[in-house]
GROMACS .gro file of C-alpha atoms in nm:
model
  219
    1ILE     CA    1  -0.534   1.814   1.298
    2LEU     CA    2  -0.449   1.772   1.671
    3THR     CA    3  -0.452   1.460   1.656
    4HIS     CA    4  -0.154   1.406   1.351
    5LEU     CA    5   0.015   1.703   1.468
    6SER     CA    6   0.083   1.478   1.826
    7THR     CA    7   0.256   1.228   1.622
    8GLY     CA    8   0.496   1.438   1.491
    9TYR     CA    9   0.282   1.571   1.217
   10THR     CA   10   0.279   1.947   1.048
   11ILE     CA   11  -0.029   2.020   0.924
   12SER     CA   12   0.196   2.068   0.560
   13ASP     CA   13   0.162   1.743   0.601
   14TYR     CA   14  -0.156   1.630   0.675
   15GLN     CA   15  -0.318   1.914   0.416
   16GLN     CA   16  -0.093   1.779   0.132
   17TYR     CA   17  -0.145   1.383   0.208
   18SER     CA   18  -0.552   1.481   0.253
   19HIS     CA   19  -0.536   1.683  -0.095
   20GLU     CA   20  -0.395   1.362  -0.234
   21PHE     CA   21  -0.482   1.024  -0.029
   22GLY     CA   22  -0.782   1.139   0.103
   23SER     CA   23  -1.101   1.060   0.001
   24ASP     CA   24  -1.130   1.303  -0.272
   25ALA     CA   25  -0.871   1.092  -0.489
   26GLN     CA   26  -0.965   1.079  -0.835
   27GLU     CA   27  -1.219   0.801  -0.893
   28GLY     CA   28  -1.226   0.591  -1.296
   29GLU     CA   29  -0.893   0.576  -1.404
   30ILE     CA   30  -0.855   0.247  -1.151
   31ASN     CA   31  -1.094  -0.024  -1.159
   32SER     CA   32  -1.065  -0.368  -1.022
   33GLN     CA   33  -0.928  -0.522  -1.402
   34ASN     CA   34  -0.630  -0.244  -1.458
   35VAL     CA   35  -0.499  -0.219  -1.096
   36TYR     CA   36  -0.355  -0.558  -1.206
   37SER     CA   37  -0.201  -0.407  -1.526
   38LYS     CA   38   0.193  -0.414  -1.540
   39GLU     CA   39   0.170  -0.018  -1.643
   40ILE     CA   40   0.001   0.039  -1.262
   41SER     CA   41   0.138  -0.221  -1.042
   42SER     CA   42   0.508  -0.224  -1.173
   43ASN     CA   43   0.525   0.146  -0.942
   44PHE     CA   44   0.413   0.001  -0.671
   45PRO     CA   45   0.611   0.029  -0.391
   46LEU     CA   46   0.768  -0.305  -0.242
   47CYS     CA   47   0.504  -0.297   0.003
   48ALA     CA   48   0.222  -0.268  -0.210
   49LYS     CA   49   0.377  -0.542  -0.440
   50ASN     CA   50   0.375  -0.744  -0.130
   51LEU     CA   51   0.059  -0.758  -0.032
   52PHE     CA   52  -0.032  -0.795  -0.426
   53SER     CA   53   0.206  -1.131  -0.364
   54GLY     CA   54   0.062  -1.246  -0.101
   55LEU     CA   55  -0.348  -1.213  -0.243
   56GLN     CA   56  -0.229  -1.375  -0.505
   57GLN     CA   57  -0.069  -1.726  -0.392
   58HIS     CA   58  -0.301  -1.700  -0.136
   59HIS     CA   59  -0.633  -1.593  -0.253
   60HIS     CA   60  -0.662  -1.443   0.068
   61LEU     CA   61  -0.516  -1.161   0.351
   62ARG     CA   62  -0.566  -1.200   0.670
   63TYR     CA   63  -0.685  -0.847   0.901
   64ASN     CA   64  -0.364  -0.610   0.895
   65GLY     CA   65  -0.246  -0.691   0.495
   66ARG     CA   66  -0.644  -0.586   0.459
   67GLN     CA   67  -0.616  -0.292   0.557
   68GLN     CA   68  -0.371  -0.192   0.419
   69LEU     CA   69  -0.389  -0.345   0.080
   70SER     CA   70  -0.778  -0.152   0.089
   71PHE     CA   71  -0.736   0.198   0.202
   72PHE     CA   72  -0.427   0.156  -0.064
   73LEU     CA   73  -0.658   0.091  -0.354
   74LYS     CA   74  -0.895   0.355  -0.261
   75GLY     CA   75  -0.598   0.622  -0.245
   76ILE     CA   76  -0.524   0.590  -0.566
   77GLY     CA   77  -0.850   0.587  -0.699
   78LEU     CA   78  -1.009   0.238  -0.653
   79ASN     CA   79  -1.450   0.381  -0.568
   80ALA     CA   80  -1.635   0.137  -0.346
   81ASP     CA   81  -1.760  -0.011  -0.616
   82ASP     CA   82  -1.468  -0.126  -0.762
   83ALA     CA   83  -1.323  -0.240  -0.455
   84LEU     CA   84  -1.523  -0.448  -0.426
   85LYS     CA   85  -1.517  -0.632  -0.730
   86PHE     CA   86  -1.167  -0.602  -0.711
   87TRP     CA   87  -1.180  -0.839  -0.336
   88SER     CA   88  -1.468  -1.027  -0.452
   89GLU     CA   89  -1.300  -1.173  -0.689
   90ALA     CA   90  -0.943  -1.245  -0.560
   91PHE     CA   91  -1.102  -1.357  -0.251
   92THR     CA   92  -1.357  -1.628  -0.488
   93ALA     CA   93  -1.038  -1.703  -0.761
   94ARG     CA   94  -0.998  -2.090  -0.955
   95GLY     CA   95  -0.748  -2.183  -0.610
   96GLY     CA   96  -0.895  -2.067  -0.396
   97ASN     CA   97  -1.181  -2.218  -0.142
   98MET     CA   98  -1.370  -1.952  -0.062
   99THR     CA   99  -1.760  -1.898  -0.191
  100GLN     CA  100  -1.941  -1.588  -0.341
  101ASP     CA  101  -2.197  -1.670  -0.042
  102LYS     CA  102  -1.927  -1.684   0.223
  103PHE     CA  103  -1.701  -1.327   0.154
  104ASN     CA  104  -2.043  -1.155   0.139
  105LYS     CA  105  -2.141  -1.284   0.480
  106GLU     CA  106  -1.773  -1.226   0.618
  107TYR     CA  107  -1.566  -0.965   0.414
  108ARG     CA  108  -1.799  -0.729   0.267
  109TYR     CA  109  -1.907  -0.513   0.538
  110ASN     CA  110  -1.536  -0.493   0.608
  111PHE     CA  111  -1.441  -0.360   0.284
  112ARG     CA  112  -1.786  -0.107   0.225
  113HIS     CA  113  -1.659   0.003   0.660
  114ASN     CA  114  -1.352   0.153   0.507
  115TYR     CA  115  -1.509   0.292   0.171
  116GLY     CA  116  -1.750   0.515   0.500
  117LEU     CA  117  -2.083   0.326   0.412
  118GLU     CA  118  -2.113   0.117   0.668
  119GLY     CA  119  -2.126   0.167   1.027
  120SER     CA  120  -2.029   0.544   1.195
  121ARG     CA  121  -1.964   0.617   0.802
  122ILE     CA  122  -1.653   0.749   0.791
  123SER     CA  123  -1.429   0.761   0.505
  124TYR     CA  124  -1.123   0.606   0.637
  125ARG     CA  125  -0.795   0.812   0.549
  126VAL     CA  126  -0.515   0.623   0.359
  127TRP     CA  127  -0.294   0.497   0.560
  128ASP     CA  128   0.054   0.640   0.566
  129CYS     CA  129   0.437   0.515   0.643
  130ARG     CA  130   0.369   0.623   0.992
  131THR     CA  131   0.111   0.415   1.023
  132ILE     CA  132   0.174   0.124   0.880
  133LEU     CA  133   0.451   0.072   1.068
  134SER     CA  134   0.327   0.192   1.387
  135LYS     CA  135   0.122  -0.145   1.352
  136PRO     CA  136   0.305  -0.554   1.438
  137ARG     CA  137   0.592  -0.702   1.254
  138PRO     CA  138   0.384  -0.930   1.031
  139ALA     CA  139   0.341  -1.298   1.149
  140ARG     CA  140   0.410  -1.643   0.950
  141GLY     CA  141   0.142  -1.635   0.660
  142GLU     CA  142   0.089  -1.260   0.674
  143PHE     CA  143   0.191  -0.964   0.428
  144HIS     CA  144   0.105  -0.613   0.602
  145GLY     CA  145   0.410  -0.418   0.655
  146CYS     CA  146   0.711  -0.214   0.557
  147PRO     CA  147   1.000  -0.463   0.408
  148TYR     CA  148   1.206  -0.269   0.414
  149ARG     CA  149   1.162  -0.309   0.803
  150ASP     CA  150   1.062  -0.687   0.859
  151TRP     CA  151   1.243  -0.840   0.570
  152ASN     CA  152   1.551  -1.048   0.659
  153VAL     CA  153   1.908  -0.919   0.462
  154ASP     CA  154   1.872  -1.146   0.200
  155LYS     CA  155   1.527  -1.142   0.110
  156LEU     CA  156   1.577  -0.775   0.083
  157THR     CA  157   1.889  -0.800  -0.122
  158SER     CA  158   1.786  -1.004  -0.338
  159GLU     CA  159   1.442  -0.871  -0.422
  160LEU     CA  160   1.642  -0.518  -0.475
  161SER     CA  161   1.841  -0.708  -0.705
  162SER     CA  162   1.548  -0.849  -0.905
  163MET     CA  163   1.450  -0.502  -0.967
  164LYS     CA  164   1.810  -0.399  -1.147
  165LEU     CA  165   1.926  -0.256  -0.817
  166THR     CA  166   2.325  -0.195  -0.861
  167SER     CA  167   2.515  -0.358  -0.574
  168THR     CA  168   2.589  -0.048  -0.467
  169GLN     CA  169   2.210   0.144  -0.426
  170VAL     CA  170   2.112  -0.206  -0.281
  171SER     CA  171   2.398  -0.162  -0.045
  172SER     CA  172   2.291   0.242   0.025
  173VAL     CA  173   1.958   0.122   0.073
  174LEU     CA  174   2.056  -0.175   0.350
  175GLU     CA  175   2.251   0.111   0.536
  176SER     CA  176   1.896   0.291   0.571
  177CYS     CA  177   1.808   0.010   0.660
  178GLN     CA  178   1.990  -0.054   0.977
  179LYS     CA  179   1.999   0.293   1.090
  180ASN     CA  180   1.571   0.236   1.076
  181GLU     CA  181   1.570   0.446   0.837
  182PHE     CA  182   1.324   0.310   0.666
  183THR     CA  183   1.139   0.616   0.412
  184ILE     CA  184   1.473   0.699   0.373
  185ALA     CA  185   1.582   0.336   0.232
  186CYS     CA  186   1.178   0.346   0.090
  187THR     CA  187   1.252   0.675  -0.122
  188LYS     CA  188   1.617   0.491  -0.293
  189VAL     CA  189   1.465   0.216  -0.432
  190PHE     CA  190   1.216   0.493  -0.593
  191GLU     CA  191   1.514   0.747  -0.723
  192SER     CA  192   1.700   0.379  -0.842
  193THR     CA  193   1.396   0.276  -1.059
  194HIS     CA  194   1.248   0.579  -1.147
  195GLY     CA  195   1.608   0.771  -1.245
  196GLN     CA  196   1.478   0.707  -1.605
  197THR     CA  197   1.200   0.950  -1.585
  198GLY     CA  198   1.413   1.230  -1.502
  199MET     CA  199   1.271   1.319  -1.151
  200GLU     CA  200   1.460   1.338  -0.830
  201VAL     CA  201   1.330   1.308  -0.516
  202ASP     CA  202   1.432   1.570  -0.326
  203ASP     CA  203   1.266   1.705   0.106
  204GLN     CA  204   0.957   1.817  -0.028
  205THR     CA  205   0.865   1.448  -0.250
  206HIS     CA  206   1.078   1.231   0.029
  207ILE     CA  207   0.868   0.922   0.010
  208ALA     CA  208   0.686   0.918   0.340
  209HIS     CA  209   0.303   0.807   0.231
  210PRO     CA  210   0.293   0.490   0.003
  211ASN     CA  211   0.074   0.597  -0.306
  212LEU     CA  212   0.372   0.878  -0.285
  213TYR     CA  213   0.492   0.639  -0.540
  214LEU     CA  214   0.203   0.662  -0.828
  215SER     CA  215   0.118   1.044  -0.754
  216LEU     CA  216   0.471   1.138  -0.862
  217ILE     CA  217   0.526   0.955  -1.155
  218HIS     CA  218   0.234   1.122  -1.337
  219ILE     CA  219   0.011   0.752  -1.423
   0.00000   0.00000   0.00000
C-alpha cells in the first residue's frame, strides 16, 4: 500500500484494483479458446486489441508485450493452465516458426512466473494504466504500451473510425491525447462504444485500468 501511495494512489484505489484485478480474479469463465470469441474480445480496450493483433500477426510478442498481455489475461480470469495453453498455441501456430520444445525451453517459465508458480512465487499484480504508461514506448515491431499515447493521429483516427465513433467523438478523443490525458481518452472511447448499455462512466468508474472494460460491462 505504501508503495502505491508513493506513486499517487489512494488506499481505495489499491483496494479496488486488488479486489477486481489481482490474483483473486474469478477463474473458469475465461479460457484459452473463448478468449478469442467476439463476445469477449470485442470488449477489450484498444491496448489489449493491439496486443492480440500483434500476437496473431507474428505468433510472438516481445517481452513488454508478453508481460502486458499476460497480466491483462490473468486479470480477466485466465488461469495458469489455460494461460500456458493460450501462449503455447499462439507461439507455435501454423505460420510461425516456433516449436513446442523451443516454447517450453524459452517461454514457459516466464508465464508460470507471472502466476507465482516459479521463482519467488509472487503472484504479480495486473498492470494498470499508470504502470503501462511508465514503460518505454514501443519500438518498431513491438505492441505494448498505450495507443492513445503511442499512435500517431492518422493511425488513431483510422482505428477509432473503424470502431464507429463519429467525427465529433474522434475529435474529442484526440483532444484528450494532445493534452496527455490518455486515460480520459480511453474513457471517452468506452463511453462511445458502450453507450448503448446505458452505463455512464463517471469519476468512480474512470478507465484507469485496462481490465475495467470487461468489469464494467459484466460479460
